[in-house]
Amino acid sequence: MSAHDPATLRVTSPENFPPPAKWDHWVELDAKSWPKRVEREYTLVPTTCFNCEAACGLVAYVDKKDLSIQKVEGNPFHPGSRGRNCAKGPATINQIKDTGRILYPMKRVGPRGSGKWERVSWDHVLDTFAAKIRAALVEGRKTEVMYHVGRPGHDGYMDRVLQSWGVDGHNSHTNVCSAAARLGYALWTGADRPSPDHENAKVILLLSSHLETGHYFNPHAQRIIDGKLKGAKLITVDVRLSNTASMSDYWLATWPGTEAMLLLGFAHVILNEGLYDAQFLEEWVNWREYLAALHPGEPRTFETFVAKLKAHYAFATPEKTAEECGVDAKTVVEVARLIGNARGAFASHVWRNAASGNEGGWQVARCLQFLTVLTGSVGTKGGTNMNTQDKFVPPPFLKPGPQEVWNELLYPKEWPLSHHELSYLLPHFLLEGRGKLAAYFTRVYNPVWTNPDGMVWENVLRDEKMVELHAALTPTWSETAQYADYVLPMGVGAERHDIQSQETHAAQWIGFRQPVLRVAMERMGKPVEFTYQANPGEVWEEDEFWINLSWRIDPDGSLGVRKYYESPYRKGQRITVDEYYQWIFENSVPGLPEEAKKHGLTPLEYMRTHGAFLVRKDTWEAHLKKLGAQELDGSEDRGDGTILKGGKPIGIVAGGAARVGFTTPSKRCEIYSPTMVEWGWPEYALPAYIESHIHRKHMDVNKGEYGLVPIFRLPTLIHTRSANSKWLYELSNTNPVWIHPVDAERIGVETMDLVRVSTRIGHFVNKVWVTEGMRPGIVACSHHLGRWRLFEDVNDQTYACPIAVREELSPGRFRFRRVQDIKPFESSDPDSKRIWWSDGGVHQNLTFPVQPDPISGMHCWHQAVKVERAHKDDQYGDVVVDVTKSMDVYREWVAKARPAKGALRRPLHFARAVKPSAAAYKL
Ligand code: SF4
């Protein structure tokens, strides 16, 4: 379809790439002019991909003659991605050139959701929102301004903006993504993400499909392969034969929801066969605390601890594990021995997958980290580091203090241990009358389509009493944007500024995302005041939008907001985006000014030219850092190797030295969590197996009852934003239900036959793919597909969104039925006439009720469903939802939570997005 071939892994390397010194002036032959030799002169501008969280480096080739972006390739000098991208990186050019994209700010005309829009100016938008927000601040309604983010793409920028306004208004997508895994990890070391060193590992255990779709997809995938090439064994736990599973030495297709049991089965073997790292456990695990709390009458010795641990996990024999998980006992032993023998070089990862699918999924991450601890692989070379060691966030100038308010729409009392905001329950909270929103920003976020129970979102977003003013900041039309008051076009990865750092490997780096046309124009001596003057149409970037909005909220400085937006270089003047980053690069990134100087550049010029900077490498074993004399001054040893200062642990003695340890209250790895006990969950004081809400004992396949695994994605899709990319939709445009032949035969279907899949609040109709690459008794369906649009004249140039009609079949019971397929269309891009697919897949999330985990708050994505042949009147793509049932299921799950009962809303040592003052924690 295109001159470019979007292979799933694109590699550029320093040897075959233009050297950075020549990026400002690079000449190559134009491929499309072949066999004629036509030279094109480019300026090459580095930026950062925005199409997943990994933040890979990209380089845009801008033709100097007409300032057009001709191609986007990987940046081989980027420390995380090293020139290798997945298909979504180079597809950035599709998003830039998409003929159906939103180019100007739009305001609704008529009632919300009626599909009529008019173009307005950025000035009008800024004035409208500044007035609304100013009124909320002046009147002390600091919980009524909310920013709700899907893909952040930056580190800390919005925290600064929201705290400068003094509001508690940061909402995220975390609770439909990684909340469960975060809790499981945080309980161990205080850091809520893992950073495996795949490259140097001896054994890699993945609970996900990392090579194709998982977290840090490409930077991890390439290092997993590097590790394999050096001899590492790869073990994958997944119900599907994913691309990763197919590359693995072991594919363990457990019953979904039993993964924690499998991991405890491994721990059982490691403990009983003495494969654990006794020295690490003795020095670094809080076993004394464990014995004191749970076995107070026993000798306080390490030997007692090991004996008690063995007894505690005695239930997880290989046989019992095999029976519960549906795998072979011999394999459990074999894999456990592999892991145990990896001693210090065991790398592992779970982020979504089992952790995000199941009630109690947070214990999957906790049990996985248990293996890391048992094998002494915490922070080691080849082991699993904490994210805090492999990520670098440079602070900006003049950071505002924490907000003094607590927003219960974000962190309600029911989930004091949640990681993080209960974001997908926002409409349910609003319907219950827990608050209202004066100004609401959805930012690269499409909750109507992405979240469970999307019809409840739709209902609330239509209601002007609950949501008074709503702006959708988005690069593409979405199911949510159609209910907004304003749709504000925001730039894709080559049209905006951000600094991003990710824990891709044992190093710290920063990447600089930049608007490449603006940079190209400035290089060519054409000054640009605002990025929307360089981007297509009037597509803007958030950085400048928030600076200018904040300035208008507080024009005279009387609210105390304006000072955060005054230039650190020009007193009293509004800061420019250049100055914002100039200050950071000059003052907050160690080594960058010196490196820039070597190249004869300022730090900002260096970042504009190179796009990324390696801050530190070989970041292993940060917990071993010795405490300095000043830190130790006035400290004492509690008698058990814990160093106290002012009565609080500041480190521990290990290997004969005083060391900083971990960021837990005890400074050790906490196998025993006093936090769980103090906050009402004593039964989970230790890593444990919690039966999933879709445990097979609740289901009878003979009645058509199955567990649905809906959380994998196809490697070429980007949630809502794939819709702007013709290459990506050409690669992936259908999402059939995966089903094993045994189950297909029982139901009486073959590949391409239609099934009706019913949840507690609705059903969807999809075709099936009969495959042995699926565990029997379970079905699976990829998300990221099944878009729709309701209006002929909105988003009409689309590769992804067929027309649907939304009908209310009976009060509260809605049906979305597609009435027109995806079809070729006329546009300035000749490819739009060559669309050969008509499908676009089937949506499923609308039919999922919300299922908040009682502890982590994570939406438990897996569904107990009924699968049957499609009914006579069913049509492919039908989605039917009964919202009258939604709130009942919501209340059932809320009832499982245990609200905070003490003096605080949440443990002070737990991470919290945009952390308020300690005073705001008081109940
Ligand atoms: S892995 Fe993520 S950041 Fe990297 S190229 Fe693919 S989508 Fe972009």
PDB file of C-alpha atoms in Angstrom, residues 449 479 723 729 733 785-792 794-796 798-805 816-823 837-843 876-877:
ATOM      1  CA  TRP A 449     -14.234   3.478  24.426  1.00  0.00           C
ATOM      2  CA  GLU A 479     -15.816   8.216  20.996  1.00  0.00           C
ATOM      3  CA  ALA A 723      -6.991   5.237  13.864  1.00  0.00           C
ATOM      4  CA  TYR A 729      -4.766  -0.498  10.301  1.00  0.00           C
ATOM      5  CA  ASN A 733      -7.937  -4.564  11.460  1.00  0.00           C
ATOM      6  CA  LEU A 785     -10.098  -2.535  17.875  1.00  0.00           C
ATOM      7  CA  GLY A 786     -13.790  -1.992  17.304  1.00  0.00           C
ATOM      8  CA  ARG A 787     -13.948   1.768  16.921  1.00  0.00           C
ATOM      9  CA  TRP A 788     -17.146   3.513  15.861  1.00  0.00           C
ATOM     10  CA  ARG A 789     -18.463   6.882  14.815  1.00  0.00           C
ATOM     11  CA  LEU A 790     -22.033   8.062  14.967  1.00  0.00           C
ATOM     12  CA  PHE A 791     -22.016  10.912  12.477  1.00  0.00           C
ATOM     13  CA  GLU A 792     -21.435  10.891   8.730  1.00  0.00           C
ATOM     14  CA  VAL A 794     -17.400  13.888  11.693  1.00  0.00           C
ATOM     15  CA  ASN A 795     -14.216  11.879  11.255  1.00  0.00           C
ATOM     16  CA  ASP A 796     -15.353  10.915   7.760  1.00  0.00           C
ATOM     17  CA  THR A 798     -11.095   7.199   8.471  1.00  0.00           C
ATOM     18  CA  TYR A 799      -9.203   3.944   8.197  1.00  0.00           C
ATOM     19  CA  ALA A 800     -10.680   2.593  11.420  1.00  0.00           C
ATOM     20  CA  CYS A 801     -14.119   3.809  12.439  1.00  0.00           C
ATOM     21  CA  PRO A 802     -17.195   2.394  10.690  1.00  0.00           C
ATOM     22  CA  ILE A 803     -20.523   4.176  11.109  1.00  0.00           C
ATOM     23  CA  ALA A 804     -22.718   2.768  13.867  1.00  0.00           C
ATOM     24  CA  VAL A 805     -26.206   3.603  15.075  1.00  0.00           C
ATOM     25  CA  PHE A 816     -24.533  -0.103  18.822  1.00  0.00           C
ATOM     26  CA  ARG A 817     -24.956  -1.627  15.385  1.00  0.00           C
ATOM     27  CA  ARG A 818     -22.671  -0.912  12.472  1.00  0.00           C
ATOM     28  CA  VAL A 819     -24.498   0.293   9.429  1.00  0.00           C
ATOM     29  CA  GLN A 820     -21.561   1.028   7.191  1.00  0.00           C
ATOM     30  CA  ASP A 821     -18.193  -0.677   6.846  1.00  0.00           C
ATOM     31  CA  ILE A 822     -14.818   0.968   6.552  1.00  0.00           C
ATOM     32  CA  LYS A 823     -14.492   1.862   2.892  1.00  0.00           C
ATOM     33  CA  TRP A 837     -10.323  -3.911   4.505  1.00  0.00           C
ATOM     34  CA  SER A 838     -13.849  -3.264   5.659  1.00  0.00           C
ATOM     35  CA  ASP A 839     -13.775  -4.730   9.122  1.00  0.00           C
ATOM     36  CA  GLY A 840     -12.149  -2.723  11.937  1.00  0.00           C
ATOM     37  CA  GLY A 841     -12.924  -5.296  14.600  1.00  0.00           C
ATOM     38  CA  VAL A 842     -15.461  -5.490  17.391  1.00  0.00           C
ATOM     39  CA  HIS A 843     -15.618  -3.504  20.585  1.00  0.00           C
ATOM     40  CA  TYR A 876     -21.335  -8.921  13.354  1.00  0.00           C
ATOM     41  CA  GLY A 877     -20.116  -6.076  15.540  1.00  0.00           C
TER      42      GLY A 877
END
